[in-house]
Amino acid sequence: MISSEAIGLYIHVPFCRRRCHFCAFYLEIAQPDRIARFQSALLQEIALHAQQDFLQGRCLHSIYFGGGTPTSLPTEYLTTLLNLIQATWPTNSTTEITLEAHPSSLTFTDLAALAEAGFNRISLGAESMKDQDFASIGRFGRVRDTATAVHESRRAGFRNINLDLMYGLPAQSLQDWGDTLESLVALKPTHISCYALTVEEDTRLAQDIARKIVSPPDDALQIEMEAAAEQILANAGFARYEISNYAKPDYACRHNLLYWTSGEYLGLGPSAQSYLEGTRFGKMANLESYVETLGNHHLPIVDHTTLSTSERQRDALIFGLRLLRGVPRPITRAAERDRQIDELLAKGLLDSDHDRFWLTPLGRRYADTVAETLF
Ligand code: SF4
């Protein structure tokens, strides 16, 4: 259980070797000169934040390197960066320190150095265990690299290993998806995330669908795939604790739980988001502006919004409902919101008891609709 005192740090690394067809994250194709500019700006960003007392004596509960592909950065830089963060802000033996990584971009030497530096959770973007799926989403690498990366991560000392998967990929069948899940379960990870493919604007996937080169995701098939995942993963000892996330006992992602329980976090890097003391803010989603602003000794903060009490309650409800355990009733006090909740209960999208609300299986399928209703 996360205490209200928990606070996390997120670092957005905006580089990938190639953009996957479905991906709309803020990132660039990795180039050495751009990486070098980012690296020195990030150190400056840490130095400027270090002058603020945002932790107020608290230990960092979690540190999460995401992106993009953080392993686009040299391993030496990642270990130096983590050392600097730990020298700047307090951590302890329970601090979860996650590194997202592409399975085809890792060597044992890198992994051993990363584990030695203090990374204690690795999140591998497996996506699928079928070669044809990699081709259909424009992903670089080979599916067999995932098994190697899991084995080498474990040999390097990582005990907490997540695998990210996507389902509903172009031409992916229910059988293909089941095979992928079985192959990955056999690798004995501690955590698996299963994301339904969605079509984001301005992506190659959206263009291919518009040109009728690729079919859009099939909702009915994705529902079957979600049910298959829940069953296969439950049989393998994984508990579903969030709409897209499954974990072995005691391996739920501590950092992501912060997002779903209204915990506080500071984001570093272009486009990273923060939530501190009831205020949400982002960092510029443009590497040039980000570098230039930090070069002028200013934090590249944009979209600074202090939430009202009602807005905080609304966010706590929307994010908290992603958790299968739902949210406590006391946070739902606004009369208008109570009316909306009654409607969702009547439609069978929410269920409740004396203490809590949670999404029904039907509600989980329409989680975005539920969130929109509550906005
Ligand atoms: S590796 Fe991940 S972050 Fe990079 S383009 Fe593909 S989906 Fe996006």
JSON list of C-alpha atoms and ligand atoms in Angstrom, two decimals, residues 15-25 27 67-69 100 102 127 139-140 166, ligand 1:
[
{"chain": "A", "resi": 15, "resn": "PHE", "atom": "CA", "xyz": [14.97, 8.68, -28.39]},
{"chain": "A", "resi": 16, "resn": "CYS", "atom": "CA", "xyz": [14.32, 5.46, -30.26]},
{"chain": "A", "resi": 17, "resn": "ARG", "atom": "CA", "xyz": [16.19, 3.71, -33.01]},
{"chain": "A", "resi": 18, "resn": "ARG", "atom": "CA", "xyz": [13.06, 3.61, -35.15]},
{"chain": "A", "resi": 19, "resn": "ARG", "atom": "CA", "xyz": [9.47, 4.78, -34.62]},
{"chain": "A", "resi": 20, "resn": "CYS", "atom": "CA", "xyz": [6.98, 1.91, -34.35]},
{"chain": "A", "resi": 21, "resn": "HIS", "atom": "CA", "xyz": [3.96, 2.42, -36.60]},
{"chain": "A", "resi": 22, "resn": "PHE", "atom": "CA", "xyz": [1.48, 2.89, -33.75]},
{"chain": "A", "resi": 23, "resn": "CYS", "atom": "CA", "xyz": [3.62, 5.11, -31.52]},
{"chain": "A", "resi": 24, "resn": "ALA", "atom": "CA", "xyz": [2.66, 8.73, -30.82]},
{"chain": "A", "resi": 25, "resn": "PHE", "atom": "CA", "xyz": [5.06, 9.41, -27.91]},
{"chain": "A", "resi": 27, "resn": "LEU", "atom": "CA", "xyz": [10.59, 11.18, -29.33]},
{"chain": "A", "resi": 67, "resn": "GLY", "atom": "CA", "xyz": [10.61, 7.01, -23.07]},
{"chain": "A", "resi": 68, "resn": "GLY", "atom": "CA", "xyz": [11.32, 6.48, -25.87]},
{"chain": "A", "resi": 69, "resn": "THR", "atom": "CA", "xyz": [13.99, 3.92, -25.26]},
{"chain": "A", "resi": 100, "resn": "GLU", "atom": "CA", "xyz": [12.66, 0.57, -19.79]},
{"chain": "A", "resi": 102, "resn": "HIS", "atom": "CA", "xyz": [14.42, -2.61, -25.93]},
{"chain": "A", "resi": 127, "resn": "GLU", "atom": "CA", "xyz": [5.36, -6.51, -27.72]},
{"chain": "A", "resi": 139, "resn": "ARG", "atom": "CA", "xyz": [9.42, -2.74, -34.85]},
{"chain": "A", "resi": 140, "resn": "PHE", "atom": "CA", "xyz": [13.15, -3.28, -35.16]},
{"chain": "A", "resi": 166, "resn": "MET", "atom": "CA", "xyz": [0.47, -5.36, -27.27]},
{"chain": "B", "resi": 1, "resn": "SF4", "atom": "S1", "xyz": [10.16, 1.45, -29.02]},
{"chain": "B", "resi": 1, "resn": "SF4", "atom": "FE1", "xyz": [8.45, 2.17, -27.74]},
{"chain": "B", "resi": 1, "resn": "SF4", "atom": "S2", "xyz": [8.74, 4.38, -27.53]},
{"chain": "B", "resi": 1, "resn": "SF4", "atom": "FE2", "xyz": [10.04, 3.70, -29.24]},
{"chain": "B", "resi": 1, "resn": "SF4", "atom": "S3", "xyz": [8.82, 4.01, -31.07]},
{"chain": "B", "resi": 1, "resn": "SF4", "atom": "FE3", "xyz": [8.45, 1.90, -30.44]},
{"chain": "B", "resi": 1, "resn": "SF4", "atom": "S4", "xyz": [6.66, 2.01, -29.05]},
{"chain": "B", "resi": 1, "resn": "SF4", "atom": "FE4", "xyz": [7.42, 4.12, -29.32]}
]
